[in-house]
Amino acid sequence: MTRYIRDMRGHGPDAPDPRWPGGAKIAVQIVLNYEEGGENCILHGDAASEAFLSEIVGAAQWPGQRHWNMESIYEYGARAGFWRLHRLFTGMGIPLTVYGVATALARNPEQVRAMQVAGWEIASHGLKWVEHKDMPEEEERAQIAEAIRLHTEVTGDGPRGWYTGRCSENTVALAAEAGMDYISDTYADDLPYWVKIADKDQLIIPYTLDCNDMRFATPQGFNSGDQFFAYLKDSFDALYAEGEAGQAKMLSIGLHCRLIGRPGRVMALKRFLDYAAGQEGVWFARRIDIADHWAQEHPPVERPLPSQMSREDFVAAYGGIFEHSPWIAERAWGLELGPAHDCAAGVHNALARAFRSASRDERLGVLRAHPDLAGKLAAAGRLTAESTSEQAGAGLNMLTDEERADFTRLNTAYVDKHGFPFIIAVRDHDKASIRANFERRIDNDTETEFAEACRQVERIAEFRLMDLLP
């Protein structure tokens, strides 16, 4: 069994209505990353200085040495940037989520107290602000446990949310194992979503790297406050318009004390906050507020997932989608299925691939497995449940004697000419248009009709799957 574990579908084309409180058209969620004092530093027992997200673009680590300039840039975030941002957000009454590095929180007690007095959520940003990609799984598990312990000791409460940022392939699973209410080490969506990790339904609240002041410190990023403001405003306007159209979303914004806290940038942030706060139907929320709301309004729903079914269960569920041809489901099960196939379009694509790659004789067998329209099997009540419903929906179960005789004549002529029954997805038609298509198609050459019949078989399968799956 080949399975592709990445989820390329997500909420699909019809994302759920988040039903934000008060009927809000958009949720604006702002994160303040508090990393100052938790970054790479010889004083912290690290092998080299920090080199990431500072005014020194392209900085390199200094192995075995303190980097005085880098340290002072981080210190600016704690000493000046934080308080400038604290005054701005508390003055506007806008709540934040703080991603707090545990060791940074421990080294900044006055700022922690100010966060708590303001009612900000303090989520965990890991033990230290360092790379985790090469960290052994057991070491990362131990660091997560120590981060939670230290966070609880410093703040008085354990974190309910987690974001490592510089994560490994194990981070999300390890954070779920640690019991987080939500995890944000993903950038995959504009809405929260659930994933199954081990036996746990884990809520994921995506974060952002584009609406993020980190782009002031990266190549091809923001060079001025105006660029940052314009990008935030355009992002807000796009999502706000979707909310007005009944497809509300979440705008996530990421900030850093040492970056946006500079005087030359903070005014751009203030202009955006003034703009967003001036619109109707805007919910400024902490991440934990969004997590609690989502868990209440959109709890995880358990349903069989086609990509996770055994061969037997898959064939039992979908073996009849192509009329009397379970072998198609058997072959489809062996394809590289994944979360993108856990919907009607996904299963249909897999079944259609198996059908299309079959030999001509095998496909002909599928065509011949289909009943005549309004034929003898229908009259005798011997159609499959799906065919019975489909023909009845088009009114083919209520023909006059004259209409029935007419369909019998056409069926006989069509099979005599082409060697398989006339097939049409009756849900796309009414009785009159079925009759018109019958008259038109009977004169086609057999190869043209074979191709058309195969397309119609796939369309019938699509309708049947839409009855069963999202």
XYZ file of C-alpha atoms in Angstrom:
470
model
C 0.000 0.000 0.000
C 1.496 3.322 -1.118
C 0.246 6.337 0.776
C 1.125 10.051 0.482
C 0.888 11.646 3.896
C 0.886 15.354 2.959
C -2.574 16.952 2.906
C -2.948 18.944 -0.312
C -6.725 19.311 0.045
C -7.330 20.885 3.430
C -10.813 22.307 3.733
C -11.365 21.870 -0.014
C -13.225 24.276 -2.309
C -15.937 25.004 0.269
C -14.180 26.035 3.466
C -16.373 25.954 6.572
C -17.987 29.122 7.845
C -15.950 29.794 11.008
C -18.928 31.588 12.580
C -16.644 34.078 14.282
C -18.157 35.719 17.378
C -20.631 38.489 16.646
C -20.760 37.486 12.984
C -17.312 38.986 12.383
C -16.161 39.024 8.777
C -12.537 38.450 9.695
C -10.476 37.352 12.684
C -7.234 39.307 13.083
C -4.690 37.442 15.173
C -1.423 39.139 16.087
C 1.570 37.288 17.484
C 4.446 38.958 19.287
C 7.448 36.653 19.243
C 9.472 37.095 22.421
C 12.915 35.632 21.737
C 15.265 38.182 23.306
C 17.450 36.315 25.768
C 16.687 32.931 24.271
C 18.740 33.254 21.086
C 22.051 31.543 20.315
C 24.715 33.042 22.568
C 27.934 31.816 24.162
C 26.521 33.020 27.490
C 23.614 30.590 27.032
C 25.893 27.612 26.546
C 25.624 27.639 22.756
C 28.520 26.926 20.435
C 28.192 30.148 18.459
C 26.447 33.496 18.295
C 23.031 34.152 16.729
C 22.782 34.896 13.005
C 19.026 34.981 12.350
C 16.515 37.846 12.076
C 18.422 40.973 12.941
C 19.456 44.239 11.329
C 22.632 42.489 10.148
C 21.283 40.926 6.952
C 23.346 37.933 5.934
C 25.003 37.633 9.323
C 27.008 34.490 10.053
C 27.466 32.736 13.364
C 30.710 33.361 15.226
C 31.772 29.969 16.614
C 33.097 30.208 20.153
C 32.704 33.989 20.331
C 30.190 36.499 21.594
C 28.824 38.753 18.847
C 28.483 42.057 20.666
C 26.523 43.790 17.890
C 24.089 40.897 17.494
C 23.518 40.684 21.234
C 22.768 44.396 21.451
C 20.227 44.177 18.616
C 18.341 41.502 20.530
C 18.667 43.565 23.691
C 17.014 46.483 21.920
C 13.912 44.335 21.458
C 13.645 43.696 25.197
C 14.713 47.138 26.434
C 12.889 49.420 23.991
C 10.915 47.601 21.298
C 8.764 45.604 23.691
C 7.627 48.622 25.663
C 6.842 50.607 22.528
C 4.643 47.771 21.298
C 3.127 47.262 24.748
C 2.014 50.888 24.838
C 0.584 50.642 21.326
C -1.472 47.498 21.851
C -2.665 48.208 25.370
C -3.551 51.733 24.312
C -5.759 50.358 21.522
C -7.136 47.510 23.614
C -5.966 44.893 21.091
C -5.114 41.497 22.627
C -2.043 39.541 21.589
C -0.632 36.076 21.706
C 2.998 36.033 22.742
C 5.172 33.224 21.444
C 7.532 33.156 24.409
C 10.841 31.326 24.344
C 10.997 29.860 27.839
C 14.574 30.928 28.584
C 13.823 34.412 27.250
C 10.772 34.687 29.517
C 12.898 33.630 32.477
C 15.400 36.401 31.729
C 12.741 39.111 31.308
C 10.441 39.046 34.348
C 9.249 42.640 34.042
C 8.074 42.132 30.480
C 6.347 38.873 31.447
C 4.424 40.667 34.172
C 3.379 43.363 31.709
C 2.097 40.690 29.303
C 0.041 39.118 32.064
C -1.429 42.389 33.313
C -2.446 43.187 29.722
C -4.276 39.838 29.479
C -2.096 38.588 26.649
C -1.827 34.871 26.011
C 1.685 33.509 26.503
C 2.129 30.443 24.305
C 5.349 28.460 24.074
C 8.025 29.224 21.524
C 10.243 26.410 22.736
C 13.055 26.263 25.268
C 15.596 28.219 23.210
C 15.441 30.174 19.949
C 17.645 27.741 18.040
C 17.447 25.390 15.065
C 15.841 21.999 15.706
C 16.143 20.378 12.271
C 19.152 18.214 13.205
C 18.119 17.599 16.810
C 17.561 13.927 17.716
C 13.942 13.136 18.524
C 14.600 12.243 22.159
C 16.567 15.430 22.712
C 13.783 17.535 21.218
C 11.198 15.705 23.339
C 13.268 16.513 26.421
C 13.609 20.163 25.383
C 9.840 20.477 24.894
C 9.275 19.027 28.355
C 11.799 21.428 29.877
C 10.270 24.366 27.981
C 6.861 23.561 29.440
C 8.315 23.123 32.925
C 10.226 26.414 32.820
C 7.328 28.275 31.177
C 5.023 27.117 33.967
C 7.545 28.051 36.630
C 8.066 31.548 35.203
C 4.480 32.457 34.315
C 2.497 30.395 36.804
C 0.590 28.571 34.064
C 1.486 25.967 31.468
C 1.262 26.946 27.796
C -1.790 25.838 25.846
C -0.319 26.681 22.453
C 2.966 25.785 20.764
C 5.121 27.236 17.989
C 8.760 26.256 17.596
C 9.366 28.058 14.305
C 12.815 26.677 13.574
C 11.335 23.184 13.824
C 12.204 19.626 12.861
C 10.091 17.003 11.150
C 9.219 15.679 14.618
C 8.145 18.942 16.237
C 4.397 18.854 15.594
C 4.011 15.256 16.743
C 6.083 15.915 19.849
C 4.113 19.057 20.730
C 0.882 17.090 20.310
C 2.294 14.374 22.535
C 2.987 17.069 25.141
C -0.722 17.910 25.266
C -1.012 21.253 23.481
C -4.501 22.609 22.772
C -3.196 23.979 19.479
C 0.007 23.920 17.457
C 1.062 26.575 14.952
C 4.104 25.094 13.203
C 2.370 25.257 9.832
C 1.620 27.859 7.184
C -0.870 25.758 5.252
C -4.204 27.584 5.519
C -6.195 30.698 6.398
C -8.325 28.759 8.877
C -7.658 26.342 11.728
C -7.953 22.637 10.990
C -7.756 19.275 12.740
C -5.186 16.565 12.142
C -4.984 13.090 13.609
C -1.673 12.531 15.404
C -1.401 9.063 16.893
C -4.868 8.698 18.445
C -5.330 12.403 19.171
C -7.358 14.970 17.234
C -4.928 17.876 17.226
C -6.020 21.419 16.418
C -3.677 23.307 14.105
C -3.847 27.112 13.920
C -1.618 28.154 11.009
C 0.935 30.918 11.396
C 2.383 33.268 8.763
C 5.752 34.109 7.260
C 4.448 36.652 4.751
C 2.464 39.028 7.011
C 5.490 39.047 9.232
C 7.973 41.758 10.166
C 10.755 39.183 9.759
C 10.750 40.278 6.123
C 12.485 43.467 7.230
C 15.462 41.218 7.980
C 15.468 38.960 4.915
C 16.539 39.479 1.290
C 13.730 40.720 -0.977
C 11.734 41.645 2.091
C 10.232 44.937 3.261
C 12.537 47.923 2.940
C 10.199 50.508 4.441
C 7.222 50.767 6.724
C 5.046 51.727 3.770
C 5.694 48.358 2.148
C 4.750 46.545 5.351
C 1.584 48.607 5.746
C 0.566 48.057 2.116
C 1.069 44.312 2.385
C -0.912 44.029 5.611
C -3.704 46.195 4.220
C -3.939 44.211 0.988
C -4.024 40.943 2.954
C -6.719 42.318 5.239
C -8.791 43.660 2.338
C -8.670 40.357 0.447
C -9.778 38.331 3.458
C -12.345 40.937 4.523
C -13.939 40.750 1.063
C -14.107 36.970 1.373
C -15.778 37.426 4.743
C -18.369 39.744 3.220
C -19.045 37.001 0.664
C -19.700 34.487 3.443
C -16.250 32.889 3.458
C -14.672 34.414 6.557
C -11.022 33.715 7.305
C -8.250 34.514 9.774
C -5.488 37.049 9.173
C -2.361 36.080 11.072
C 0.343 38.699 11.671
C 3.765 37.971 13.136
C 5.854 40.575 14.967
C 9.205 40.735 16.771
C 10.148 43.267 19.417
C 13.572 43.996 17.874
C 12.175 44.460 14.359
C 8.777 46.200 14.304
C 9.644 47.826 17.637
C 12.021 50.228 15.845
C 10.690 53.801 15.502
C 11.020 53.737 11.717
C 8.654 50.766 11.461
C 6.175 50.951 14.299
C 4.159 53.750 12.722
C 3.363 51.510 9.754
C 1.968 48.963 12.190
C -0.080 51.669 13.918
C -1.514 52.833 10.585
C -2.609 49.305 9.829
C -4.150 48.768 13.258
C -6.053 52.049 12.944
C -7.306 50.970 9.520
C -8.374 47.471 10.574
C -9.983 48.680 13.794
C -11.988 51.201 11.770
C -13.801 48.497 9.792
C -17.011 46.821 10.916
C -17.038 43.145 11.865
C -13.392 42.682 12.847
C -12.559 40.301 15.676
C -9.137 40.885 17.237
C -8.401 37.646 19.048
C -5.708 35.747 20.839
C -4.828 32.352 19.434
C -6.265 30.597 22.430
C -9.574 32.413 21.828
C -9.591 31.113 18.261
C -8.687 27.625 19.488
C -11.537 27.575 22.008
C -13.987 28.953 19.449
C -12.983 26.436 16.782
C -13.181 23.491 19.169
C -16.711 24.524 20.105
C -18.011 25.451 16.653
C -16.076 22.936 14.543
C -15.140 19.925 16.669
C -13.343 17.084 14.901
C -15.652 14.818 12.930
C -14.884 11.136 12.742
C -15.576 9.482 9.394
C -13.944 6.669 7.444
C -11.090 8.004 5.344
C -10.711 6.249 1.985
C -6.935 6.637 1.993
C -6.718 4.837 5.345
C -9.084 1.948 4.541
C -7.974 -1.640 4.157
C -8.335 -3.125 0.695
C -11.410 -5.051 1.799
C -13.146 -2.012 3.275
C -12.268 0.164 0.289
C -13.688 -2.335 -2.176
C -16.777 -2.846 -0.028
C -17.380 0.893 0.031
C -16.555 1.766 -3.584
C -16.586 -1.497 -5.527
C -20.061 -0.765 -6.871
C -19.395 2.791 -8.019
C -18.534 1.478 -11.473
C -21.425 -0.876 -12.252
C -20.659 -4.488 -11.237
C -16.904 -3.849 -11.563
C -15.212 -4.148 -8.145
C -11.858 -4.759 -9.797
C -11.649 -1.010 -10.481
C -11.759 -0.246 -6.753
C -9.206 -2.986 -6.093
C -6.737 -1.392 -8.505
C -7.491 2.142 -7.306
C -6.674 1.127 -3.727
C -3.158 0.282 -4.845
C -2.436 3.805 -6.113
C -0.606 6.487 -4.110
C -3.600 7.662 -2.108
C -3.478 10.359 0.556
C -5.611 12.963 2.334
C -6.412 14.589 -1.010
C -8.304 11.416 -1.922
C -10.550 11.508 1.153
C -13.307 13.264 -0.772
C -15.579 12.562 -3.718
C -13.241 14.143 -6.269
C -10.262 12.261 -4.845
C -11.822 8.795 -4.870
C -13.319 9.496 -8.287
C -9.915 10.396 -9.665
C -8.402 7.198 -8.300
C -11.206 5.011 -9.682
C -11.129 6.812 -13.030
C -7.375 6.290 -13.287
C -7.840 2.548 -12.751
C -10.618 2.501 -15.340
C -8.692 4.539 -17.924
C -5.555 2.422 -17.599
C -7.486 -0.836 -18.076
C -7.457 -2.718 -21.360
C -10.104 -2.031 -23.965
C -11.721 -5.381 -23.286
C -11.893 -4.616 -19.571
C -13.504 -1.249 -20.195
C -15.899 -2.857 -22.655
C -16.863 -5.240 -19.879
C -17.722 -2.255 -17.669
C -19.900 -0.767 -20.407
C -21.704 -4.058 -20.909
C -22.322 -4.312 -17.163
C -24.582 -1.266 -17.387
C -28.306 -1.912 -17.862
C -30.404 -0.656 -20.750
C -32.255 2.540 -20.016
C -35.833 1.685 -19.058
C -35.125 -1.873 -20.216
C -36.164 -5.334 -19.068
C -34.057 -5.287 -15.897
C -35.722 -2.074 -14.808
C -39.156 -3.516 -15.474
C -38.261 -6.608 -13.465
C -36.824 -4.552 -10.562
C -33.372 -6.070 -10.974
C -31.253 -2.911 -11.282
C -28.676 -1.950 -8.670
C -30.004 0.470 -6.078
C -27.926 3.243 -7.645
C -29.233 2.623 -11.169
C -32.805 2.362 -9.913
C -32.542 5.728 -8.165
C -30.819 7.399 -11.117
C -33.349 6.211 -13.691
C -36.242 7.102 -11.416
C -34.799 10.592 -10.915
C -35.038 11.184 -14.669
C -38.585 9.851 -14.817
C -37.630 6.672 -16.675
C -39.661 4.581 -14.234
C -42.861 6.293 -15.284
C -42.934 5.885 -19.054
C -46.057 5.525 -21.115
C -46.427 2.335 -23.123
C -45.483 4.276 -26.222
C -42.347 5.749 -24.603
C -41.309 2.351 -23.272
C -41.649 0.797 -26.712
C -39.640 3.667 -28.184
C -36.784 3.192 -25.683
C -36.830 -0.568 -26.323
C -36.477 0.048 -30.047
C -33.589 2.469 -29.540
C -31.847 0.189 -27.049
C -31.989 -2.741 -29.445
C -30.722 -0.693 -32.378
C -27.896 0.845 -30.348
C -26.623 -2.484 -28.960
C -26.888 -4.142 -32.373
C -24.721 -1.402 -33.861
C -22.170 -0.759 -31.129
C -22.083 -3.916 -29.022
C -22.768 -2.262 -25.647
C -25.717 -0.438 -24.064
C -26.437 3.244 -24.499
C -24.983 4.925 -21.394
C -25.706 8.433 -20.227
C -25.429 10.163 -16.852
C -29.152 10.655 -16.426
C -28.712 13.137 -13.560
C -27.419 15.637 -16.121
C -30.640 15.320 -18.149
C -34.380 15.031 -18.167
C -36.418 12.498 -20.117
C -36.586 14.664 -23.237
C -32.860 15.387 -23.431
C -32.033 11.706 -22.804
C -34.255 10.833 -25.738
C -32.600 13.503 -27.918
C -29.088 12.281 -27.045
C -30.134 8.725 -27.825
C -31.277 9.732 -31.307
C -28.134 11.779 -31.946
C -25.541 9.340 -30.637
C -26.894 6.176 -32.216
C -25.554 7.335 -35.579
C -21.968 7.856 -34.339
C -19.253 5.378 -35.268
C -18.515 2.794 -32.602
C -15.121 4.173 -31.526
C -16.640 7.612 -30.949
C -19.439 6.033 -28.936
C -17.018 3.869 -26.988
C -15.115 6.973 -25.868
C -18.339 8.824 -25.050
C -19.749 5.870 -23.131
C -16.572 5.715 -21.047
C -16.894 9.425 -20.252
C -20.500 8.890 -19.213
C -19.537 5.957 -16.984
C -17.041 8.209 -15.206
C -19.687 10.914 -14.823
C -22.140 8.440 -13.310
C -19.407 7.361 -10.876
C -18.792 10.980 -9.939
C -22.446 11.495 -9.038
C -22.498 8.330 -6.958
C -19.440 9.365 -4.995
C -20.882 12.810 -4.367
C -23.702 11.055 -2.534
C -21.199 9.370 -0.214
C -18.316 11.775 0.386
C -17.554 15.478 0.834
